Amino acid sequence: MLTSESTLPAFSLKLAASTKAYLKLGACAGLAAAGEVLLKIGATAQPDAPLTHWATWIGIVFYVLNFVAWLEALKTIPVGVAFAVQSIVQLIVPISAWLVLHEQISSARALGILLVFVGVFLAAAPSAIADERL
C-alpha cells in the first residue's frame, strides 16, 4: 500500500513544440477522416433523413473536434505548412473508406494518393526539420 510519503516514478515524455503541433495536425487528419466515414455511413443508412442517424451526429462532432485541433495547430505552425500537411486527409479518407466501407480504390486513384503523400512529405519535412533546429 502506498502512503502519502511514497511516490511512484513519474513517466514524463518531453516533446518539442513543433512535434506537438504536428501531432495536432495528425489528430486533425484522423478526426476529419473519421468524420467523413461516419457521414457516409449516416447518409447511406438514412438516405431520406441522414440527420436522424447516429453516425451523422458523431461525424459532426468529429468535425468540430477537428476544427479545435486545427486552431491549436495553427498557433505554432505556419498556415501554408499546416495546410499542406492537412492534405494527408486525401490519403487517410480513401484508405479508411476501403477498410471500413469496402469501397474500391482504382490503380489511378492509388497512384494519386501516393503522389499526395509524397507531396505532403516534401512540403512538411523541411519545415519540421527547421523547427527542430530552432
mmCIF file with all atom_site columns, C-alpha atoms in Angstrom:
data_model
loop_
_atom_site.group_PDB
_atom_site.id
_atom_site.type_symbol
_atom_site.label_atom_id
_atom_site.label_alt_id
_atom_site.label_comp_id
_atom_site.label_asym_id
_atom_site.label_entity_id
_atom_site.label_seq_id
_atom_site.pdbx_PDB_ins_code
_atom_site.Cartn_x
_atom_site.Cartn_y
_atom_site.Cartn_z
_atom_site.occupancy
_atom_site.B_iso_or_equiv
_atom_site.pdbx_formal_charge
_atom_site.auth_seq_id
_atom_site.auth_comp_id
_atom_site.auth_asym_id
_atom_site.auth_atom_id
_atom_site.pdbx_PDB_model_num
ATOM 1   C CA . MET A 1 1   ? 0.000   0.000  0.000   1.00 0.00 ? 1   MET A CA 1
ATOM 2   C CA . LEU A 1 2   ? 1.272   3.448  -0.845  1.00 0.00 ? 2   LEU A CA 1
ATOM 3   C CA . THR A 1 3   ? 1.431   6.121  1.781   1.00 0.00 ? 3   THR A CA 1
ATOM 4   C CA . SER A 1 4   ? 1.469   9.829  1.217   1.00 0.00 ? 4   SER A CA 1
ATOM 5   C CA . GLU A 1 5   ? 5.246   9.741  1.635   1.00 0.00 ? 5   GLU A CA 1
ATOM 6   C CA . SER A 1 6   ? 5.891   7.122  -1.022  1.00 0.00 ? 6   SER A CA 1
ATOM 7   C CA . THR A 1 7   ? 5.796   8.078  -4.637  1.00 0.00 ? 7   THR A CA 1
ATOM 8   C CA . LEU A 1 8   ? 5.829   6.243  -7.878  1.00 0.00 ? 8   LEU A CA 1
ATOM 9   C CA . PRO A 1 9   ? 8.349   7.214  -10.500 1.00 0.00 ? 9   PRO A CA 1
ATOM 10  C CA . ALA A 1 10  ? 6.739   9.716  -12.831 1.00 0.00 ? 10  ALA A CA 1
ATOM 11  C CA . PHE A 1 11  ? 6.635   8.969  -16.501 1.00 0.00 ? 11  PHE A CA 1
ATOM 12  C CA . SER A 1 12  ? 7.077   12.107 -18.492 1.00 0.00 ? 12  SER A CA 1
ATOM 13  C CA . LEU A 1 13  ? 7.510   12.342 -22.188 1.00 0.00 ? 13  LEU A CA 1
ATOM 14  C CA . LYS A 1 14  ? 9.041   15.605 -23.340 1.00 0.00 ? 14  LYS A CA 1
ATOM 15  C CA . LEU A 1 15  ? 8.052   16.606 -26.838 1.00 0.00 ? 15  LEU A CA 1
ATOM 16  C CA . ALA A 1 16  ? 9.263   19.602 -28.781 1.00 0.00 ? 16  ALA A CA 1
ATOM 17  C CA . ALA A 1 17  ? 6.646   22.247 -29.523 1.00 0.00 ? 17  ALA A CA 1
ATOM 18  C CA . SER A 1 18  ? 6.827   21.503 -33.246 1.00 0.00 ? 18  SER A CA 1
ATOM 19  C CA . THR A 1 19  ? 6.332   17.784 -32.588 1.00 0.00 ? 19  THR A CA 1
ATOM 20  C CA . LYS A 1 20  ? 3.229   18.573 -30.541 1.00 0.00 ? 20  LYS A CA 1
ATOM 21  C CA . ALA A 1 21  ? 1.942   20.783 -33.344 1.00 0.00 ? 21  ALA A CA 1
ATOM 22  C CA . TYR A 1 22  ? 2.432   18.046 -35.936 1.00 0.00 ? 22  TYR A CA 1
ATOM 23  C CA . LEU A 1 23  ? 0.682   15.576 -33.623 1.00 0.00 ? 23  LEU A CA 1
ATOM 24  C CA . LYS A 1 24  ? -2.233  18.017 -33.501 1.00 0.00 ? 24  LYS A CA 1
ATOM 25  C CA . LEU A 1 25  ? -2.248  18.071 -37.303 1.00 0.00 ? 25  LEU A CA 1
ATOM 26  C CA . GLY A 1 26  ? -2.274  14.268 -37.251 1.00 0.00 ? 26  GLY A CA 1
ATOM 27  C CA . ALA A 1 27  ? -5.268  14.420 -34.924 1.00 0.00 ? 27  ALA A CA 1
ATOM 28  C CA . CYS A 1 28  ? -6.935  16.825 -37.368 1.00 0.00 ? 28  CYS A CA 1
ATOM 29  C CA . ALA A 1 29  ? -6.415  14.386 -40.213 1.00 0.00 ? 29  ALA A CA 1
ATOM 30  C CA . GLY A 1 30  ? -7.680  11.439 -38.194 1.00 0.00 ? 30  GLY A CA 1
ATOM 31  C CA . LEU A 1 31  ? -10.742 13.320 -36.984 1.00 0.00 ? 31  LEU A CA 1
ATOM 32  C CA . ALA A 1 32  ? -11.551 14.578 -40.480 1.00 0.00 ? 32  ALA A CA 1
ATOM 33  C CA . ALA A 1 33  ? -11.201 11.097 -41.971 1.00 0.00 ? 33  ALA A CA 1
ATOM 34  C CA . ALA A 1 34  ? -13.321 9.516  -39.241 1.00 0.00 ? 34  ALA A CA 1
ATOM 35  C CA . GLY A 1 35  ? -15.896 12.268 -39.714 1.00 0.00 ? 35  GLY A CA 1
ATOM 36  C CA . GLU A 1 36  ? -16.060 11.612 -43.451 1.00 0.00 ? 36  GLU A CA 1
ATOM 37  C CA . VAL A 1 37  ? -16.552 7.872  -42.972 1.00 0.00 ? 37  VAL A CA 1
ATOM 38  C CA . LEU A 1 38  ? -19.227 8.436  -40.323 1.00 0.00 ? 38  LEU A CA 1
ATOM 39  C CA . LEU A 1 39  ? -21.056 10.950 -42.506 1.00 0.00 ? 39  LEU A CA 1
ATOM 40  C CA . LYS A 1 40  ? -21.035 8.426  -45.359 1.00 0.00 ? 40  LYS A CA 1
ATOM 41  C CA . ILE A 1 41  ? -22.439 5.767  -43.025 1.00 0.00 ? 41  ILE A CA 1
ATOM 42  C CA . GLY A 1 42  ? -25.189 8.124  -41.864 1.00 0.00 ? 42  GLY A CA 1
ATOM 43  C CA . ALA A 1 43  ? -26.005 9.289  -45.385 1.00 0.00 ? 43  ALA A CA 1
ATOM 44  C CA . THR A 1 44  ? -26.307 5.783  -46.795 1.00 0.00 ? 44  THR A CA 1
ATOM 45  C CA . ALA A 1 45  ? -28.127 4.301  -43.792 1.00 0.00 ? 45  ALA A CA 1
ATOM 46  C CA . GLN A 1 46  ? -30.805 7.015  -43.845 1.00 0.00 ? 46  GLN A CA 1
ATOM 47  C CA . PRO A 1 47  ? -30.799 8.429  -47.403 1.00 0.00 ? 47  PRO A CA 1
ATOM 48  C CA . ASP A 1 48  ? -34.049 10.363 -46.903 1.00 0.00 ? 48  ASP A CA 1
ATOM 49  C CA . ALA A 1 49  ? -33.089 11.792 -43.492 1.00 0.00 ? 49  ALA A CA 1
ATOM 50  C CA . PRO A 1 50  ? -29.353 11.446 -42.797 1.00 0.00 ? 50  PRO A CA 1
ATOM 51  C CA . LEU A 1 51  ? -29.560 13.858 -39.857 1.00 0.00 ? 51  LEU A CA 1
ATOM 52  C CA . THR A 1 52  ? -31.579 11.270 -37.959 1.00 0.00 ? 52  THR A CA 1
ATOM 53  C CA . HIS A 1 53  ? -28.767 8.700  -37.961 1.00 0.00 ? 53  HIS A CA 1
ATOM 54  C CA . TRP A 1 54  ? -26.343 8.477  -35.036 1.00 0.00 ? 54  TRP A CA 1
ATOM 55  C CA . ALA A 1 55  ? -23.277 8.210  -37.312 1.00 0.00 ? 55  ALA A CA 1
ATOM 56  C CA . THR A 1 56  ? -24.048 11.582 -38.881 1.00 0.00 ? 56  THR A CA 1
ATOM 57  C CA . TRP A 1 57  ? -24.034 13.270 -35.486 1.00 0.00 ? 57  TRP A CA 1
ATOM 58  C CA . ILE A 1 58  ? -20.824 11.619 -34.359 1.00 0.00 ? 58  ILE A CA 1
ATOM 59  C CA . GLY A 1 59  ? -19.283 12.674 -37.685 1.00 0.00 ? 59  GLY A CA 1
ATOM 60  C CA . ILE A 1 60  ? -20.348 16.263 -36.986 1.00 0.00 ? 60  ILE A CA 1
ATOM 61  C CA . VAL A 1 61  ? -18.779 16.087 -33.505 1.00 0.00 ? 61  VAL A CA 1
ATOM 62  C CA . PHE A 1 62  ? -15.551 14.833 -35.085 1.00 0.00 ? 62  PHE A CA 1
ATOM 63  C CA . TYR A 1 63  ? -15.596 17.802 -37.462 1.00 0.00 ? 63  TYR A CA 1
ATOM 64  C CA . VAL A 1 64  ? -15.948 20.198 -34.520 1.00 0.00 ? 64  VAL A CA 1
ATOM 65  C CA . LEU A 1 65  ? -13.063 18.473 -32.707 1.00 0.00 ? 65  LEU A CA 1
ATOM 66  C CA . ASN A 1 66  ? -11.054 18.667 -35.936 1.00 0.00 ? 66  ASN A CA 1
ATOM 67  C CA . PHE A 1 67  ? -11.687 22.420 -36.045 1.00 0.00 ? 67  PHE A CA 1
ATOM 68  C CA . VAL A 1 68  ? -10.491 22.841 -32.436 1.00 0.00 ? 68  VAL A CA 1
ATOM 69  C CA . ALA A 1 69  ? -7.328  20.809 -33.104 1.00 0.00 ? 69  ALA A CA 1
ATOM 70  C CA . TRP A 1 70  ? -6.739  22.831 -36.296 1.00 0.00 ? 70  TRP A CA 1
ATOM 71  C CA . LEU A 1 71  ? -6.881  26.108 -34.363 1.00 0.00 ? 71  LEU A CA 1
ATOM 72  C CA . GLU A 1 72  ? -4.437  24.713 -31.795 1.00 0.00 ? 72  GLU A CA 1
ATOM 73  C CA . ALA A 1 73  ? -2.021  23.596 -34.505 1.00 0.00 ? 73  ALA A CA 1
ATOM 74  C CA . LEU A 1 74  ? -2.165  26.973 -36.249 1.00 0.00 ? 74  LEU A CA 1
ATOM 75  C CA . LYS A 1 75  ? -0.860  28.641 -33.110 1.00 0.00 ? 75  LYS A CA 1
ATOM 76  C CA . THR A 1 76  ? 2.618   27.222 -33.794 1.00 0.00 ? 76  THR A CA 1
ATOM 77  C CA . ILE A 1 77  ? 2.754   26.134 -37.442 1.00 0.00 ? 77  ILE A CA 1
ATOM 78  C CA . PRO A 1 78  ? 2.644   28.442 -40.478 1.00 0.00 ? 78  PRO A CA 1
ATOM 79  C CA . VAL A 1 79  ? -0.684  28.064 -42.256 1.00 0.00 ? 79  VAL A CA 1
ATOM 80  C CA . GLY A 1 80  ? 0.982   27.128 -45.564 1.00 0.00 ? 80  GLY A CA 1
ATOM 81  C CA . VAL A 1 81  ? 2.773   24.196 -43.947 1.00 0.00 ? 81  VAL A CA 1
ATOM 82  C CA . ALA A 1 82  ? -0.250  23.187 -41.873 1.00 0.00 ? 82  ALA A CA 1
ATOM 83  C CA . PHE A 1 83  ? -2.487  23.205 -44.943 1.00 0.00 ? 83  PHE A CA 1
ATOM 84  C CA . ALA A 1 84  ? -0.010  21.083 -46.897 1.00 0.00 ? 84  ALA A CA 1
ATOM 85  C CA . VAL A 1 85  ? 0.245   18.567 -44.067 1.00 0.00 ? 85  VAL A CA 1
ATOM 86  C CA . GLN A 1 86  ? -3.536  18.509 -43.712 1.00 0.00 ? 86  GLN A CA 1
ATOM 87  C CA . SER A 1 87  ? -3.628  17.189 -47.283 1.00 0.00 ? 87  SER A CA 1
ATOM 88  C CA . ILE A 1 88  ? -2.738  13.822 -45.757 1.00 0.00 ? 88  ILE A CA 1
ATOM 89  C CA . VAL A 1 89  ? -6.519  13.519 -45.350 1.00 0.00 ? 89  VAL A CA 1
ATOM 90  C CA . GLN A 1 90  ? -6.535  12.759 -49.098 1.00 0.00 ? 90  GLN A CA 1
ATOM 91  C CA . LEU A 1 91  ? -4.606  9.613  -48.183 1.00 0.00 ? 91  LEU A CA 1
ATOM 92  C CA . ILE A 1 92  ? -6.433  8.661  -45.000 1.00 0.00 ? 92  ILE A CA 1
ATOM 93  C CA . VAL A 1 93  ? -10.028 9.044  -46.249 1.00 0.00 ? 93  VAL A CA 1
ATOM 94  C CA . PRO A 1 94  ? -9.809  6.640  -49.228 1.00 0.00 ? 94  PRO A CA 1
ATOM 95  C CA . ILE A 1 95  ? -7.872  4.077  -47.195 1.00 0.00 ? 95  ILE A CA 1
ATOM 96  C CA . SER A 1 96  ? -10.419 4.353  -44.361 1.00 0.00 ? 96  SER A CA 1
ATOM 97  C CA . ALA A 1 97  ? -13.281 4.040  -46.854 1.00 0.00 ? 97  ALA A CA 1
ATOM 98  C CA . TRP A 1 98  ? -11.597 0.967  -48.324 1.00 0.00 ? 98  TRP A CA 1
ATOM 99  C CA . LEU A 1 99  ? -11.072 -0.626 -44.894 1.00 0.00 ? 99  LEU A CA 1
ATOM 100 C CA . VAL A 1 100 ? -14.367 0.309  -43.234 1.00 0.00 ? 100 VAL A CA 1
ATOM 101 C CA . LEU A 1 101 ? -16.822 0.732  -46.107 1.00 0.00 ? 101 LEU A CA 1
ATOM 102 C CA . HIS A 1 102 ? -15.174 -1.701 -48.547 1.00 0.00 ? 102 HIS A CA 1
ATOM 103 C CA . GLU A 1 103 ? -15.045 0.957  -51.278 1.00 0.00 ? 103 GLU A CA 1
ATOM 104 C CA . GLN A 1 104 ? -12.719 0.236  -54.172 1.00 0.00 ? 104 GLN A CA 1
ATOM 105 C CA . ILE A 1 105 ? -9.575  2.228  -54.977 1.00 0.00 ? 105 ILE A CA 1
ATOM 106 C CA . SER A 1 106 ? -8.590  2.183  -58.633 1.00 0.00 ? 106 SER A CA 1
ATOM 107 C CA . SER A 1 107 ? -4.934  1.963  -59.599 1.00 0.00 ? 107 SER A CA 1
ATOM 108 C CA . ALA A 1 108 ? -5.033  5.547  -60.925 1.00 0.00 ? 108 ALA A CA 1
ATOM 109 C CA . ARG A 1 109 ? -6.520  6.746  -57.633 1.00 0.00 ? 109 ARG A CA 1
ATOM 110 C CA . ALA A 1 110 ? -3.891  4.764  -55.692 1.00 0.00 ? 110 ALA A CA 1
ATOM 111 C CA . LEU A 1 111 ? -1.161  6.455  -57.709 1.00 0.00 ? 111 LEU A CA 1
ATOM 112 C CA . GLY A 1 112 ? -2.714  9.855  -56.997 1.00 0.00 ? 112 GLY A CA 1
ATOM 113 C CA . ILE A 1 113 ? -2.880  9.046  -53.279 1.00 0.00 ? 113 ILE A CA 1
ATOM 114 C CA . LEU A 1 114 ? 0.786   8.057  -53.328 1.00 0.00 ? 114 LEU A CA 1
ATOM 115 C CA . LEU A 1 115 ? 1.718   11.306 -55.089 1.00 0.00 ? 115 LEU A CA 1
ATOM 116 C CA . VAL A 1 116 ? -0.225  13.334 -52.497 1.00 0.00 ? 116 VAL A CA 1
ATOM 117 C CA . PHE A 1 117 ? 1.631   11.522 -49.720 1.00 0.00 ? 117 PHE A CA 1
ATOM 118 C CA . VAL A 1 118 ? 4.999   12.272 -51.336 1.00 0.00 ? 118 VAL A CA 1
ATOM 119 C CA . GLY A 1 119 ? 3.957   15.898 -51.837 1.00 0.00 ? 119 GLY A CA 1
ATOM 120 C CA . VAL A 1 120 ? 2.916   16.265 -48.206 1.00 0.00 ? 120 VAL A CA 1
ATOM 121 C CA . PHE A 1 121 ? 6.213   14.776 -47.086 1.00 0.00 ? 121 PHE A CA 1
ATOM 122 C CA . LEU A 1 122 ? 8.206   17.090 -49.353 1.00 0.00 ? 122 LEU A CA 1
ATOM 123 C CA . ALA A 1 123 ? 6.227   20.117 -48.188 1.00 0.00 ? 123 ALA A CA 1
ATOM 124 C CA . ALA A 1 124 ? 6.333   19.360 -44.467 1.00 0.00 ? 124 ALA A CA 1
ATOM 125 C CA . ALA A 1 125 ? 9.700   17.694 -43.868 1.00 0.00 ? 125 ALA A CA 1
ATOM 126 C CA . PRO A 1 126 ? 11.946  20.736 -44.474 1.00 0.00 ? 126 PRO A CA 1
ATOM 127 C CA . SER A 1 127 ? 9.798   22.892 -42.179 1.00 0.00 ? 127 SER A CA 1
ATOM 128 C CA . ALA A 1 128 ? 9.698   20.238 -39.486 1.00 0.00 ? 128 ALA A CA 1
ATOM 129 C CA . ILE A 1 129 ? 13.479  19.840 -39.609 1.00 0.00 ? 129 ILE A CA 1
ATOM 130 C CA . ALA A 1 130 ? 13.984  23.607 -39.472 1.00 0.00 ? 130 ALA A CA 1
ATOM 131 C CA . ASP A 1 131 ? 11.617  23.890 -36.495 1.00 0.00 ? 131 ASP A CA 1
ATOM 132 C CA . GLU A 1 132 ? 13.521  21.197 -34.591 1.00 0.00 ? 132 GLU A CA 1
ATOM 133 C CA . ARG A 1 133 ? 16.821  23.056 -35.112 1.00 0.00 ? 133 ARG A CA 1
ATOM 134 C CA . LEU A 1 134 ? 15.436  26.239 -33.526 1.00 0.00 ? 134 LEU A CA 1
#
